[in-house]
Amino acid sequence: MSDEDEDAEPAVSLGEHTPVEGAPLARVSSRLTWPKEKSEVRRLEGDAVVRTPDGPQELSTVLESVDETYFQRRQEFEGHVRDVIGTGPVPTADE
């Protein structure tokens, strides 16, 4: 990349920065290796705050509602967590 490209305007306007509390579930789950027991996920990442349509929640609180105790793959874990927290727009920190 040349020096000229660094001063160029972005190709797409990103809008204003709107803060969102919590981390995306995918970011939290990507920090782990799989397979993993639910108790081990709670021990390693239970204090992580994840974004949900109802606002930020601690992962340990969400895991209390997950019936599965062992996750073979990251996608399986994310599916069970999304069944609990739901999907949809995430409120901004100001809402």
XYZ file of N, CA, C and O in Angstrom:
380
model
N 0.846 -1.167 0.000
C 0.000 0.000 0.000
C 0.898 1.238 0.000
O 1.856 1.322 0.747
N 0.560 2.196 -0.809
C 1.388 3.395 -0.889
C 0.954 4.427 0.135
O -0.123 4.344 0.719
N 1.801 5.452 0.335
C 1.484 6.527 1.269
C 0.259 7.316 0.830
O -0.471 7.853 1.643
N 0.019 7.382 -0.459
C -1.126 8.127 -0.980
C -2.439 7.500 -0.536
O -3.417 8.188 -0.278
N -2.493 6.165 -0.448
C -3.718 5.479 -0.053
C -4.084 5.748 1.401
O -5.258 5.711 1.773
N -3.114 5.994 2.246
C -3.375 6.199 3.666
C -4.148 7.486 3.924
O -4.895 7.589 4.891
N -3.989 8.489 3.076
C -4.668 9.766 3.267
C -6.025 9.816 2.582
O -6.763 10.781 2.742
N -6.376 8.800 1.840
C -7.627 8.793 1.087
C -8.819 8.593 2.020
O -8.710 7.963 3.079
N -9.950 9.123 1.623
C -11.196 8.944 2.379
C -11.647 7.491 2.252
O -11.370 6.831 1.248
N -12.379 6.964 3.238
C -12.882 5.595 3.115
C -13.843 5.488 1.934
O -14.552 6.434 1.606
N -13.883 4.322 1.313
C -14.759 4.098 0.169
C -16.224 4.115 0.585
O -17.094 4.482 -0.192
N -16.503 3.718 1.828
C -17.873 3.677 2.328
C -17.934 4.478 3.622
O -17.116 4.299 4.514
N -18.914 5.330 3.731
C -19.091 6.099 4.959
C -19.677 5.184 6.027
O -20.701 4.536 5.811
N -19.022 5.124 7.179
C -19.448 4.210 8.232
C -20.448 4.825 9.202
O -20.965 4.138 10.064
N -20.708 6.088 9.113
C -21.656 6.715 10.019
C -20.998 7.084 11.328
O -19.785 7.017 11.493
N -21.821 7.450 12.279
C -21.302 7.877 13.570
C -21.033 6.669 14.451
O -21.708 5.648 14.352
N -20.069 6.824 15.339
C -19.721 5.755 16.274
C -20.801 5.658 17.346
O -21.079 6.617 18.049
N -21.446 4.499 17.442
C -22.469 4.271 18.441
C -21.987 3.155 19.364
O -21.831 2.013 18.920
N -21.728 3.457 20.632
C -21.199 2.427 21.538
C -22.232 1.332 21.835
O -23.415 1.615 21.976
N -21.760 0.104 21.900
C -22.591 -1.049 22.242
C -21.879 -1.771 23.367
O -20.696 -2.092 23.260
N -22.600 -2.019 24.463
C -21.985 -2.695 25.603
C -21.924 -4.199 25.366
O -22.808 -4.782 24.760
N -20.878 -4.813 25.867
C -20.703 -6.250 25.749
C -19.930 -6.620 24.493
O -19.717 -5.812 23.603
N -19.524 -7.877 24.442
C -18.775 -8.405 23.303
C -19.688 -9.287 22.468
O -20.606 -9.923 22.998
N -19.434 -9.363 21.164
C -20.201 -10.309 20.342
C -19.936 -11.735 20.815
O -18.820 -12.074 21.217
N -20.950 -12.576 20.770
C -20.808 -13.966 21.189
C -19.695 -14.659 20.414
O -18.913 -15.421 20.990
N -19.575 -14.377 19.125
C -18.542 -15.013 18.304
C -17.142 -14.669 18.800
O -16.235 -15.501 18.740
N -16.942 -13.454 19.292
C -15.625 -13.074 19.806
C -15.287 -13.881 21.064
O -14.168 -14.357 21.228
N -16.258 -14.029 21.939
C -16.032 -14.784 23.175
C -15.756 -16.255 22.853
O -14.803 -16.846 23.366
N -16.568 -16.851 21.993
C -16.392 -18.275 21.681
C -15.113 -18.541 20.895
O -14.559 -19.634 20.976
N -14.626 -17.558 20.147
C -13.398 -17.772 19.373
C -12.159 -17.823 20.264
O -11.110 -18.308 19.832
N -12.265 -17.359 21.486
C -11.116 -17.397 22.403
C -10.929 -18.776 23.030
O -9.932 -19.022 23.708
N -11.872 -19.673 22.808
C -11.819 -21.008 23.400
C -11.446 -22.043 22.349
O -11.621 -21.821 21.159
N -10.953 -23.194 22.824
C -10.727 -24.331 21.934
C -11.824 -25.349 22.202
O -12.330 -25.459 23.326
N -12.178 -26.084 21.175
C -13.312 -27.010 21.276
C -12.845 -28.412 20.994
O -11.893 -28.601 20.267
N -13.474 -29.433 21.602
C -14.677 -29.455 22.440
C -14.407 -28.932 23.853
O -13.259 -28.858 24.295
N -15.511 -28.574 24.530
C -15.392 -27.980 25.865
C -16.653 -28.284 26.678
O -17.757 -28.256 26.164
N -16.460 -28.581 27.971
C -17.594 -28.764 28.881
C -18.147 -27.405 29.289
O -17.408 -26.416 29.356
N -19.437 -27.362 29.583
C -20.070 -26.110 29.986
C -19.399 -25.540 31.228
O -19.175 -24.331 31.313
N -19.023 -26.386 32.174
C -18.372 -25.893 33.391
C -17.030 -25.235 33.090
O -16.656 -24.251 33.722
N -16.320 -25.753 32.092
C -15.037 -25.176 31.710
C -15.236 -23.838 30.982
O -14.473 -22.895 31.184
N -16.275 -23.753 30.161
C -16.602 -22.480 29.507
C -16.922 -21.438 30.574
O -16.447 -20.299 30.525
N -17.704 -21.842 31.571
C -18.066 -20.923 32.663
C -16.814 -20.475 33.423
O -16.663 -19.304 33.757
N -15.901 -21.397 33.683
C -14.682 -21.061 34.417
C -13.800 -20.093 33.622
O -13.272 -19.126 34.179
N -13.667 -20.330 32.333
C -12.766 -19.522 31.504
C -13.371 -18.194 31.049
O -12.678 -17.179 31.001
N -14.643 -18.182 30.697
C -15.255 -16.994 30.100
C -16.561 -16.576 30.767
O -17.267 -15.725 30.254
N -16.871 -17.152 31.916
C -18.140 -16.859 32.578
C -18.346 -15.399 32.930
O -19.477 -14.913 32.962
N -17.267 -14.666 33.182
C -17.405 -13.257 33.543
C -17.480 -12.348 32.316
O -17.688 -11.139 32.453
N -17.369 -12.919 31.112
C -17.472 -12.124 29.886
C -18.910 -11.632 29.726
O -19.870 -12.350 29.998
N -19.054 -10.391 29.303
C -20.369 -9.807 29.056
C -20.616 -9.866 27.558
O -19.821 -9.380 26.763
N -21.731 -10.528 27.174
C -22.060 -10.674 25.760
C -23.247 -9.794 25.391
O -24.096 -9.477 26.227
N -23.273 -9.406 24.130
C -24.374 -8.597 23.611
C -25.587 -9.483 23.366
O -25.462 -10.575 22.824
N -26.754 -9.010 23.785
C -28.006 -9.716 23.518
C -29.053 -8.685 23.109
O -28.906 -7.497 23.399
N -30.141 -9.133 22.476
C -31.216 -8.201 22.136
C -31.844 -7.548 23.367
O -32.446 -6.479 23.266
N -31.705 -8.161 24.529
C -32.254 -7.605 25.771
C -31.233 -6.783 26.538
O -31.473 -6.419 27.685
N -30.077 -6.534 25.934
C -29.012 -5.794 26.609
C -27.896 -6.730 27.018
O -28.006 -7.950 26.895
N -26.791 -6.195 27.508
C -25.631 -7.018 27.865
C -25.933 -7.963 29.033
O -26.672 -7.600 29.952
N -25.403 -9.181 28.958
C -25.576 -10.175 30.021
C -24.257 -10.916 30.218
O -23.527 -11.162 29.261
N -23.991 -11.311 31.467
C -22.811 -12.139 31.730
C -23.055 -13.527 31.156
O -24.153 -14.077 31.268
N -22.024 -14.094 30.553
C -22.143 -15.414 29.952
C -22.530 -16.463 30.982
O -23.312 -17.368 30.691
N -22.018 -16.359 32.206
C -22.361 -17.347 33.237
C -23.861 -17.359 33.515
O -24.450 -18.416 33.736
N -24.505 -16.194 33.465
C -25.953 -16.117 33.670
C -26.688 -16.791 32.520
O -27.659 -17.523 32.741
N -26.225 -16.564 31.303
C -26.851 -17.184 30.130
C -26.686 -18.697 30.187
O -27.627 -19.450 29.898
N -25.504 -19.160 30.592
C -25.233 -20.608 30.620
C -26.132 -21.349 31.610
O -26.354 -22.548 31.449
N -26.641 -20.656 32.617
C -27.552 -21.307 33.562
C -28.805 -21.817 32.862
O -29.411 -22.793 33.309
N -29.197 -21.186 31.770
C -30.401 -21.577 31.036
C -30.119 -22.559 29.903
O -31.043 -23.003 29.236
N -28.860 -22.902 29.678
C -28.492 -23.856 28.631
C -28.483 -25.245 29.237
O -27.792 -25.496 30.232
N -29.260 -26.172 28.646
C -29.362 -27.531 29.182
C -28.168 -28.406 28.815
O -27.824 -29.325 29.557
N -27.548 -28.156 27.683
C -26.419 -28.954 27.220
C -25.226 -28.776 28.166
O -24.980 -27.681 28.655
N -24.496 -29.868 28.424
C -23.346 -29.793 29.331
C -22.009 -29.963 28.615
O -20.960 -29.795 29.224
N -22.054 -30.315 27.324
C -20.826 -30.547 26.559
C -21.037 -30.050 25.140
O -22.061 -30.342 24.517
N -20.069 -29.317 24.630
C -20.168 -28.747 23.292
C -19.024 -29.285 22.440
O -17.858 -29.065 22.760
N -19.356 -30.008 21.373
C -18.343 -30.563 20.477
C -17.650 -29.485 19.663
O -16.448 -29.561 19.443
N -18.435 -28.494 19.205
C -17.889 -27.475 18.319
C -18.357 -26.096 18.755
O -19.354 -25.947 19.446
N -17.648 -25.091 18.315
C -17.999 -23.704 18.621
C -19.396 -23.372 18.112
O -20.181 -22.713 18.790
N -19.739 -23.849 16.916
C -21.041 -23.567 16.337
C -22.171 -24.156 17.189
O -23.232 -23.549 17.321
N -21.927 -25.319 17.766
C -22.922 -25.948 18.633
C -23.131 -25.094 19.890
O -24.266 -24.831 20.297
N -22.039 -24.637 20.480
C -22.109 -23.770 21.651
C -22.877 -22.490 21.331
O -23.804 -22.107 22.048
N -22.513 -21.828 20.244
C -23.177 -20.581 19.865
C -24.663 -20.802 19.594
O -25.497 -19.969 19.949
N -25.005 -21.922 18.993
C -26.415 -22.232 18.730
C -27.217 -22.359 20.012
O -28.321 -21.813 20.123
N -26.675 -23.068 21.001
C -27.369 -23.229 22.281
C -27.505 -21.889 23.008
O -28.549 -21.604 23.597
N -26.467 -21.084 22.973
C -26.530 -19.778 23.631
C -27.530 -18.877 22.920
O -28.347 -18.199 23.559
N -27.530 -18.883 21.591
C -28.490 -18.046 20.844
C -29.926 -18.498 21.067
O -30.844 -17.686 21.005
N -30.132 -19.796 21.312
C -31.480 -20.269 21.651
C -31.981 -19.606 22.927
O -33.175 -19.380 23.097
N -31.066 -19.290 23.832
C -31.427 -18.654 25.107
C -31.548 -17.143 24.956
O -32.526 -16.543 25.390
N -30.556 -16.516 24.331
C -30.545 -15.045 24.278
C -31.346 -14.491 23.114
O -31.720 -13.322 23.121
N -31.609 -15.305 22.109
C -32.340 -14.849 20.945
C -31.423 -14.143 19.957
O -30.230 -13.996 20.175
N -32.019 -13.721 18.852
C -31.290 -12.978 17.847
C -32.075 -11.717 17.510
O -33.279 -11.670 17.722
N -31.395 -10.754 17.036
C -32.058 -9.514 16.667
C -31.183 -8.324 16.943
O -30.021 -8.465 17.333
N -31.734 -7.131 16.748
C -30.954 -5.921 16.969
C -30.493 -5.807 18.422
O -31.219 -6.171 19.354
N -29.294 -5.320 18.593
C -28.713 -5.139 19.919
C -28.817 -3.662 20.276
O -28.446 -2.795 19.487
N -29.338 -3.342 21.463
C -29.469 -1.928 21.831
C -28.104 -1.278 22.033
O -27.143 -1.927 22.459
N -28.038 -0.006 21.735
C -26.796 0.740 21.962
C -26.685 1.071 23.428
O -27.641 0.928 24.205
N -25.525 1.542 23.833
C -25.284 1.855 25.238
C -26.170 2.993 25.719
O -26.443 3.111 26.910
N -26.636 3.855 24.819
C -27.465 4.994 25.188
C -28.937 4.646 25.374
O -29.687 5.413 25.936
N -29.356 3.500 24.840
C -30.784 3.132 24.891
C -31.191 2.604 26.246
O -30.508 2.024 26.976
